[in-house]
């Protein structure tokens, strides 16, 4: 106690004031952090809840086409002699199976991404042919709603990317555009290859998405409407799969949408590197890159 | 080092992926602010590695191993499924460079998370090269647990 420093009253007051302010600052930061934790917690609870919805939802998504296929195949067996009927029913079965295959593809893909088992597999892809095959896949569904799909492209069509992933990305965007596009509306698919970047737009003039929901649409299992009364089928997995696939391909996805006027989704992908181009090490490349003075061994 | 590279299959580990094997592999990956945790069972010779980009999943998008908390839990689970025993596991930690000031200390936070989670799981970190300002390229030998590392300007 012998080394006490004498402070004037003014100094003491000043010091108290500084410490008081510091405390306030810490308290403020703490409050902010608690709010963040609460937000996150709410999000996780919501995510769990949505997962529950997803399971009951998925039952319908899979059961309905399965029941249809069962019925149709039965009818084929009992009308085997009637060629016309067989042809019609086979076409209907095919349509249901295409849809089922797409739905299951999304679920398997989501499971693989969540297990860390999806990596880019880059090859030279004919982008136009790929987009045409996606449009073809949904031609029947679009026709049912009298939706016209326009496809514009530039002359260059070859691009290095992951064909299967791009196919699933576009299938989801187009399926959504058809689902949320009105009867007799129009969907435009545009593609442009600009230097080392592939840009694809999928534009519909359907129901659109209010601005406050633009961020939430990529959340897992999120559909802006939920419950048994929801107007649109689906399980809310599509866009979260799209987002994750675009991430894997180092790309970006943007959405522009006005409620009531339609939505425009834009994906931008950089040209992929085949493993041989850059990253993969062969035994010889490995010796070249490694084994010099710079290497450290752990 | 030459004899190592002969007759061992190679695997390139992409960001957000996990690779676990009881076979002999040389797993290569390139890290900037991302972090890779290499786990190795010293008795059963099982090796596994992840490569995550961000520390925590925030409920957005899919719950994928792009996020450290998911990537590390999954890596441990997969190691145990492949026959590894938790008490034999050692960890080596790489990456987490802070390459630009605008990334909000992502590299550092990625590293902190790994240390935290590995500690919680009682897994010893026997070697690490983390932080700094330049990227790293590593080759992980799943049959020996050895990691060769080189700094790269990525």
Coordinates of C-alpha atoms in Angstrom, one line a residue:
Chain A
X1 CA 0.0 0.0 0.0
X2 CA 3.0 2.2 0.2
X3 CA 3.2 2.9 -3.5
X4 CA -0.2 4.5 -3.8
X5 CA -0.5 7.0 -6.6
X6 CA -2.3 10.2 -5.7
X7 CA -5.0 11.1 -8.1
X8 CA -6.8 14.4 -8.2
X9 CA -10.6 14.3 -8.1
X10 CA -10.8 15.2 -11.7
X11 CA -8.4 12.4 -12.7
X12 CA -10.3 10.0 -10.7
X13 CA -13.6 11.0 -12.2
X14 CA -12.1 10.8 -15.7
X15 CA -10.7 7.3 -15.0
X16 CA -14.1 6.2 -13.7
X17 CA -15.7 7.6 -16.8
X18 CA -13.3 5.7 -19.1
X19 CA -13.8 2.5 -17.2
X20 CA -17.6 3.0 -17.2
X21 CA -17.5 3.5 -21.0
X22 CA -15.4 0.4 -21.5
X23 CA -17.8 -1.6 -19.5
X24 CA -20.7 -0.3 -21.6
X25 CA -18.8 -1.2 -24.7
X26 CA -18.2 -4.8 -23.6
X27 CA -21.8 -5.1 -22.5
X28 CA -22.9 -3.9 -25.9
X29 CA -20.7 -6.4 -27.7
X30 CA -21.9 -9.1 -25.4
X31 CA -25.5 -8.3 -26.1
X32 CA -24.8 -8.3 -29.8
X33 CA -23.1 -11.7 -29.5
X34 CA -26.0 -13.1 -27.5
X35 CA -28.4 -11.9 -30.2
X36 CA -26.3 -13.6 -32.8
X37 CA -26.4 -16.9 -30.9
X38 CA -30.1 -16.6 -30.4
X39 CA -30.6 -16.0 -34.1
X40 CA -28.5 -19.0 -35.0
X41 CA -30.3 -21.1 -32.4
X42 CA -33.7 -20.1 -34.0
X43 CA -32.3 -21.0 -37.4
X44 CA -31.3 -24.5 -36.2
X45 CA -34.6 -25.1 -34.5
X46 CA -36.3 -24.0 -37.7
X47 CA -34.0 -26.3 -39.7
X48 CA -34.9 -29.3 -37.5
X49 CA -38.6 -28.4 -37.8
X50 CA -38.3 -28.2 -41.6
X51 CA -36.5 -31.5 -41.7
X52 CA -39.6 -33.0 -40.0
X53 CA -41.8 -31.4 -42.7
X54 CA -39.5 -32.8 -45.3
X55 CA -40.0 -36.3 -44.2
X56 CA -43.8 -36.1 -44.3
X57 CA -43.6 -34.1 -47.6
X58 CA -41.4 -36.6 -49.3
X59 CA -43.9 -39.3 -48.7
X60 CA -46.3 -37.6 -51.0
X61 CA -43.7 -36.7 -53.6
X62 CA -42.7 -40.4 -53.9
X63 CA -45.9 -42.1 -53.1
X64 CA -48.0 -40.3 -55.8
X65 CA -45.9 -41.2 -58.8
X66 CA -45.3 -44.7 -57.5
X67 CA -49.0 -45.3 -57.1
X68 CA -49.6 -44.0 -60.6
X69 CA -46.9 -46.2 -62.0
X70 CA -48.3 -49.2 -60.2
X71 CA -51.8 -48.6 -61.6
X72 CA -50.6 -47.9 -65.2
X73 CA -48.4 -50.9 -65.3
X74 CA -51.3 -53.0 -64.1
X75 CA -53.5 -51.7 -66.8
X76 CA -50.8 -52.5 -69.4
X77 CA -50.6 -56.1 -68.2
X78 CA -54.4 -56.6 -68.4
X79 CA -54.7 -54.8 -71.8
X80 CA -51.6 -56.3 -73.4
X81 CA -53.4 -56.9 -76.7
X82 CA -54.5 -53.3 -77.1
X83 CA -51.5 -51.7 -78.7
X84 CA -52.8 -48.1 -78.6
X85 CA -53.6 -48.3 -74.9
X86 CA -50.2 -49.9 -74.2
X87 CA -48.5 -47.0 -76.0
X88 CA -50.4 -44.3 -74.1
X89 CA -49.9 -46.0 -70.7
X90 CA -46.2 -46.5 -71.4
X91 CA -45.8 -42.8 -72.2
X92 CA -47.6 -41.9 -68.9
X93 CA -45.3 -44.3 -67.0
X94 CA -42.3 -42.8 -68.6
X95 CA -43.4 -39.3 -67.6
X96 CA -43.9 -40.3 -64.0
X97 CA -40.6 -42.0 -63.9
X98 CA -38.7 -39.0 -65.3
X99 CA -40.2 -36.9 -62.6
X100 CA -39.5 -39.5 -59.9
X101 CA -35.9 -39.9 -61.2
X102 CA -35.5 -36.1 -60.9
X103 CA -36.8 -36.0 -57.4
X104 CA -34.7 -38.9 -56.2
X105 CA -31.7 -37.4 -58.0
X106 CA -32.1 -34.3 -55.8
X107 CA -32.4 -36.2 -52.6
X108 CA -29.4 -38.4 -53.4
X109 CA -27.4 -35.4 -54.5
X110 CA -28.2 -33.6 -51.3
X111 CA -27.2 -36.6 -49.2
X112 CA -23.9 -36.9 -51.1
X113 CA -23.1 -33.2 -50.7
X114 CA -23.8 -33.4 -47.0
X115 CA -21.6 -36.4 -46.7
X116 CA -18.7 -34.6 -48.5
X117 CA -18.8 -37.1 -51.4
X118 CA -19.4 -34.7 -54.3
X119 CA -16.4 -33.3 -56.2
X120 CA -16.3 -31.6 -59.6
X121 CA -15.8 -33.9 -62.6
X122 CA -14.8 -31.6 -65.4
X123 CA -15.0 -32.4 -69.1
X124 CA -15.7 -30.6 -72.3
X125 CA -19.5 -30.1 -72.4
X126 CA -21.7 -29.0 -75.2
X127 CA -23.8 -26.5 -73.3
X128 CA -26.5 -26.1 -75.9
X129 CA -27.1 -29.9 -76.2
X130 CA -27.2 -30.1 -72.4
X131 CA -29.7 -27.3 -72.0
X132 CA -31.8 -28.8 -74.8
X133 CA -31.9 -32.1 -73.1
X134 CA -33.0 -30.4 -69.8
X135 CA -35.8 -28.6 -71.7
X136 CA -36.8 -31.8 -73.4
X137 CA -37.1 -33.5 -70.0
X138 CA -39.7 -31.0 -68.9
X139 CA -41.4 -30.5 -72.3
X140 CA -44.5 -32.6 -71.3
X141 CA -45.0 -30.8 -68.0
X142 CA -44.6 -27.4 -69.7
X143 CA -47.0 -28.4 -72.4
X144 CA -49.6 -29.3 -69.8
X145 CA -49.6 -25.8 -68.5
X146 CA -49.3 -24.3 -71.9
X147 CA -45.9 -22.8 -71.0
X148 CA -43.7 -21.9 -73.9
X149 CA -39.9 -22.3 -73.3
X150 CA -37.7 -20.0 -75.4
X151 CA -34.0 -20.9 -75.7
X152 CA -31.4 -18.3 -76.8
X153 CA -27.7 -19.0 -77.2
X154 CA -24.5 -17.6 -78.6
X155 CA -22.4 -19.4 -81.2
X156 CA -19.8 -20.8 -78.9
X157 CA -21.2 -23.8 -77.1
X158 CA -18.3 -25.8 -75.8
X159 CA -17.3 -25.2 -72.2
X160 CA -15.3 -27.1 -69.6
X161 CA -17.5 -27.9 -66.6
X162 CA -19.3 -30.7 -64.8
X163 CA -22.1 -32.0 -67.0
X164 CA -24.0 -34.0 -64.5
X165 CA -24.0 -31.2 -61.9
X166 CA -24.9 -28.5 -64.4
X167 CA -27.7 -30.8 -65.6
X168 CA -29.2 -31.0 -62.1
X169 CA -28.8 -27.3 -61.5
X170 CA -30.7 -26.4 -64.7
X171 CA -33.3 -29.1 -64.1
X172 CA -34.1 -27.6 -60.8
X173 CA -34.2 -24.0 -62.1
X174 CA -36.4 -25.0 -65.0
X175 CA -38.7 -27.2 -62.9
X176 CA -39.2 -24.3 -60.5
X177 CA -39.8 -21.9 -63.4
X178 CA -42.5 -24.2 -64.7
X179 CA -43.9 -24.9 -61.2
X180 CA -44.2 -21.2 -60.3
X181 CA -44.9 -19.9 -63.8
X182 CA -48.5 -19.2 -64.6
X183 CA -50.6 -21.0 -67.2
X184 CA -49.8 -19.9 -70.7
X185 CA -46.8 -18.0 -69.6
X186 CA -43.3 -18.0 -71.1
X187 CA -39.9 -19.1 -69.8
X188 CA -36.7 -17.9 -71.3
X189 CA -33.4 -19.8 -71.0
X190 CA -30.4 -17.8 -72.1
X191 CA -26.8 -18.8 -72.2
X192 CA -23.7 -16.9 -73.0
X193 CA -20.1 -17.9 -72.8
X194 CA -18.0 -14.8 -72.1
X195 CA -14.2 -15.4 -72.0
X196 CA -13.8 -18.0 -69.3
X197 CA -17.2 -17.7 -67.8
X198 CA -20.5 -19.4 -68.5
X199 CA -23.6 -17.4 -67.8
X200 CA -27.1 -19.0 -67.9
X201 CA -30.3 -17.2 -67.1
X202 CA -33.6 -18.9 -66.4
X203 CA -36.4 -16.3 -66.5
X204 CA -40.1 -16.8 -65.8
X205 CA -43.0 -14.5 -65.5
X206 CA -44.7 -16.4 -62.8
X207 CA -45.6 -15.6 -59.1
X208 CA -42.2 -14.2 -58.2
X209 CA -40.6 -14.0 -54.8
X210 CA -41.0 -11.0 -52.4
X211 CA -37.6 -9.4 -51.7
X212 CA -37.5 -10.2 -48.0
X213 CA -37.4 -13.9 -48.9
X214 CA -34.6 -13.8 -51.5
X215 CA -32.0 -15.0 -49.0
X216 CA -34.2 -17.7 -47.5
X217 CA -35.0 -19.5 -50.7
X218 CA -31.7 -21.3 -50.7
X219 CA -32.2 -22.7 -47.2
X220 CA -32.5 -26.4 -46.8
X221 CA -36.1 -27.7 -46.9
X222 CA -37.4 -24.2 -47.1
X223 CA -40.5 -23.5 -49.1
X224 CA -42.1 -20.1 -48.5
X225 CA -45.4 -21.9 -48.0
X226 CA -45.6 -25.0 -45.9
X227 CA -48.1 -27.3 -44.4
X228 CA -50.8 -29.4 -46.0
X229 CA -52.5 -26.4 -47.7
X230 CA -49.5 -25.2 -49.7
X231 CA -50.2 -24.5 -53.3
X232 CA -47.1 -25.9 -54.9
X233 CA -45.7 -29.4 -54.7
X234 CA -42.1 -30.1 -53.9
X235 CA -39.9 -30.6 -50.8
X236 CA -37.9 -27.5 -50.7
X237 CA -34.6 -29.2 -51.4
X238 CA -34.1 -28.0 -55.0
X239 CA -32.6 -24.6 -54.6
X240 CA -30.4 -25.6 -51.6
X241 CA -29.0 -28.4 -53.9
X242 CA -28.5 -25.8 -56.7
X243 CA -26.7 -23.4 -54.3
X244 CA -24.4 -26.2 -53.1
X245 CA -23.6 -27.5 -56.6
X246 CA -22.8 -23.9 -57.8
X247 CA -20.5 -23.6 -54.8
X248 CA -18.7 -26.8 -55.7
X249 CA -18.2 -25.4 -59.2
X250 CA -16.8 -22.2 -57.8
X251 CA -19.7 -20.3 -59.3
X252 CA -22.3 -17.8 -58.2
X253 CA -26.1 -17.7 -58.3
X254 CA -28.2 -14.6 -58.2
X255 CA -31.9 -14.0 -58.1
X256 CA -33.9 -11.1 -59.2
X257 CA -37.6 -11.2 -58.6
X258 CA -40.6 -9.1 -58.0
X259 CA -43.6 -10.6 -56.4
X260 CA -46.3 -11.0 -59.0
X261 CA -44.0 -10.4 -62.0
X262 CA -41.7 -13.4 -62.1
X263 CA -38.2 -14.4 -61.3
X264 CA -34.9 -14.4 -63.0
X265 CA -32.2 -16.8 -61.8
X266 CA -28.6 -16.3 -63.1
X267 CA -25.8 -18.7 -62.6
X268 CA -22.2 -17.8 -63.5
X269 CA -19.6 -20.6 -63.6
X270 CA -15.9 -20.2 -64.2
X271 CA -14.4 -22.6 -66.7
X272 CA -13.4 -25.7 -64.8
X273 CA -9.9 -27.1 -64.7
X274 CA -9.6 -30.7 -65.6
X275 CA -7.4 -32.5 -63.0
X276 CA -4.7 -32.9 -65.5
X277 CA -4.6 -29.2 -66.2
X278 CA -3.5 -28.0 -62.8
X279 CA -4.2 -29.6 -59.6
X280 CA -3.8 -33.3 -59.9
X281 CA -0.3 -34.6 -59.2
X282 CA 1.0 -37.4 -61.2
X283 CA 4.0 -39.3 -59.8
X284 CA 6.3 -37.3 -62.0
X285 CA 4.6 -33.9 -61.4
X286 CA 4.7 -34.7 -57.7
X287 CA 8.4 -35.1 -57.8
X288 CA 8.7 -31.9 -59.6
X289 CA 6.6 -29.9 -57.1
X290 CA 7.8 -31.7 -54.1
X291 CA 11.2 -32.9 -53.0
X292 CA 12.8 -29.6 -53.4
X293 CA 14.2 -27.4 -50.6
X294 CA 10.9 -25.8 -49.9
X295 CA 9.2 -29.0 -48.7
X296 CA 8.4 -29.6 -45.0
X297 CA 7.5 -33.0 -43.7
X298 CA 5.1 -33.5 -40.8
Chain B
X1 CA 11.1 -39.4 -51.1
X2 CA 10.8 -40.9 -54.6
X3 CA 10.0 -44.5 -53.5
X4 CA 6.9 -43.2 -51.8
X5 CA 5.2 -42.1 -54.9
X6 CA 5.5 -45.4 -56.7
X7 CA 2.5 -47.7 -56.7
X8 CA 0.3 -45.6 -54.5
X9 CA -2.9 -44.3 -55.9
X10 CA -3.5 -40.6 -55.8
X11 CA -6.6 -38.7 -54.8
X12 CA -7.2 -35.0 -55.2
X13 CA -9.3 -33.7 -52.3
X14 CA -11.6 -30.9 -53.3
X15 CA -13.0 -28.2 -50.9
X16 CA -16.0 -29.4 -49.0
X17 CA -15.1 -33.1 -49.4
X18 CA -14.0 -35.8 -47.0
X19 CA -11.8 -38.8 -47.8
X20 CA -11.3 -41.7 -45.5
X21 CA -9.5 -45.0 -46.4
X22 CA -7.8 -48.0 -44.9
X23 CA -5.9 -48.4 -48.2
X24 CA -2.7 -46.7 -49.3
X25 CA -3.4 -43.3 -50.9
X26 CA -1.5 -40.1 -51.4
X27 CA -4.2 -37.4 -50.9
X28 CA -3.3 -34.0 -52.3
X29 CA -5.1 -30.7 -51.5
X30 CA -4.4 -27.0 -51.7
X31 CA -5.3 -24.7 -48.9
X32 CA -5.7 -20.9 -48.6
X33 CA -7.8 -19.8 -45.7
X34 CA -9.4 -23.3 -45.7
X35 CA -8.3 -25.8 -43.2
X36 CA -7.6 -29.5 -43.6
X37 CA -7.5 -31.9 -40.6
X38 CA -5.6 -35.1 -41.2
X39 CA -6.5 -37.9 -38.9
X40 CA -4.5 -41.1 -38.6
X41 CA -5.0 -44.3 -36.6
X42 CA -1.5 -45.3 -35.6
X43 CA -2.4 -48.9 -34.8
X44 CA -5.0 -49.8 -37.5
X45 CA -3.4 -47.5 -40.2
X46 CA -6.6 -45.8 -41.2
X47 CA -6.2 -42.3 -42.6
X48 CA -8.7 -39.6 -43.3
X49 CA -8.7 -35.9 -44.3
X50 CA -11.2 -33.1 -44.7
X51 CA -11.0 -29.7 -46.3
X52 CA -13.4 -27.1 -45.1
X53 CA -13.9 -23.4 -46.0
X54 CA -15.8 -21.8 -43.2
X55 CA -16.0 -22.5 -39.5
X56 CA -19.6 -22.9 -38.7
X57 CA -22.8 -23.9 -40.5
X58 CA -25.3 -21.2 -40.1
X59 CA -28.4 -23.1 -41.2
X60 CA -28.1 -21.7 -44.8
X61 CA -27.9 -24.1 -47.7
X62 CA -27.1 -27.8 -47.1
X63 CA -25.3 -28.9 -43.9
X64 CA -22.3 -30.0 -45.9
X65 CA -18.6 -30.4 -44.9
X66 CA -17.9 -27.0 -46.4
X67 CA -18.3 -26.0 -42.7
X68 CA -15.7 -26.9 -40.1
X69 CA -18.1 -28.1 -37.3
X70 CA -19.7 -30.5 -39.8
X71 CA -16.5 -31.5 -41.6
X72 CA -14.7 -32.5 -38.4
X73 CA -17.6 -34.4 -36.8
X74 CA -18.1 -36.3 -40.0
X75 CA -14.4 -37.1 -40.5
X76 CA -14.3 -38.6 -37.0
X77 CA -17.5 -40.6 -37.6
X78 CA -16.2 -41.9 -40.9
X79 CA -12.8 -42.8 -39.3
X80 CA -14.6 -44.8 -36.6
X81 CA -16.8 -46.5 -39.2
X82 CA -13.7 -47.5 -41.2
X83 CA -12.4 -49.4 -38.1
X84 CA -10.3 -46.7 -36.5
X85 CA -10.3 -46.4 -32.6
X86 CA -10.6 -43.0 -31.1
X87 CA -7.8 -43.6 -28.6
X88 CA -5.4 -44.3 -31.5
X89 CA -6.1 -41.2 -33.4
X90 CA -3.6 -38.4 -34.0
X91 CA -4.3 -35.2 -35.8
X92 CA -2.3 -33.0 -38.1
X93 CA -3.6 -29.5 -38.9
X94 CA -2.9 -27.4 -41.9
X95 CA -4.1 -24.2 -43.6
X96 CA -6.0 -21.2 -42.3
X97 CA -3.8 -18.5 -43.9
X98 CA -5.2 -15.0 -43.8
X99 CA -4.9 -14.0 -47.4
X100 CA -6.7 -10.8 -47.3
X101 CA -7.9 -8.4 -44.6
X102 CA -11.5 -8.5 -45.9
X103 CA -12.1 -12.2 -45.1
X104 CA -12.9 -11.4 -41.5
X105 CA -10.2 -13.6 -40.0
X106 CA -11.7 -16.7 -41.6
X107 CA -8.4 -18.5 -41.7
X108 CA -7.8 -17.9 -38.0
X109 CA -11.4 -18.9 -37.0
X110 CA -11.1 -22.1 -39.1
X111 CA -8.0 -23.1 -37.2
X112 CA -9.4 -22.1 -33.8
X113 CA -12.5 -24.3 -34.5
X114 CA -10.4 -27.3 -35.3
X115 CA -8.3 -27.0 -32.2
X116 CA -11.4 -26.7 -30.1
X117 CA -13.3 -29.6 -31.6
X118 CA -10.3 -31.9 -31.6
X119 CA -9.7 -31.1 -28.0
X120 CA -13.3 -31.8 -27.2
X121 CA -12.9 -35.2 -28.9
X122 CA -9.6 -35.9 -27.0
X123 CA -7.6 -36.2 -30.2
X124 CA -4.0 -35.0 -30.0
X125 CA -2.7 -32.5 -32.5
X126 CA 0.8 -33.9 -33.1
X127 CA 1.8 -31.5 -35.9
X128 CA 0.5 -28.3 -37.5
X129 CA 1.3 -25.6 -39.8
X130 CA -1.4 -22.9 -39.7
X131 CA -1.9 -19.2 -40.2
X132 CA 0.5 -16.9 -41.9
X133 CA -0.2 -15.2 -45.2
X134 CA 0.5 -17.8 -47.9
X135 CA -1.3 -20.9 -49.1
X136 CA -0.2 -24.5 -48.6
X137 CA -0.2 -27.6 -50.7
X138 CA -0.1 -30.8 -48.8
X139 CA 0.2 -34.5 -49.6
X140 CA -1.1 -36.8 -47.0
X141 CA 0.0 -40.4 -47.0
X142 CA -2.9 -42.4 -45.6
X143 CA -0.8 -45.5 -45.0
X144 CA 1.9 -43.8 -42.8
X145 CA 0.1 -40.6 -41.6
X146 CA 3.0 -38.6 -43.0
X147 CA 2.2 -35.2 -44.5
X148 CA 4.5 -33.4 -47.0
X149 CA 3.8 -29.7 -47.2
X150 CA 4.9 -26.9 -49.4
X151 CA 4.0 -23.2 -49.4
X152 CA 2.3 -22.0 -52.5
X153 CA 1.4 -18.5 -53.6
X154 CA -2.3 -19.2 -54.2

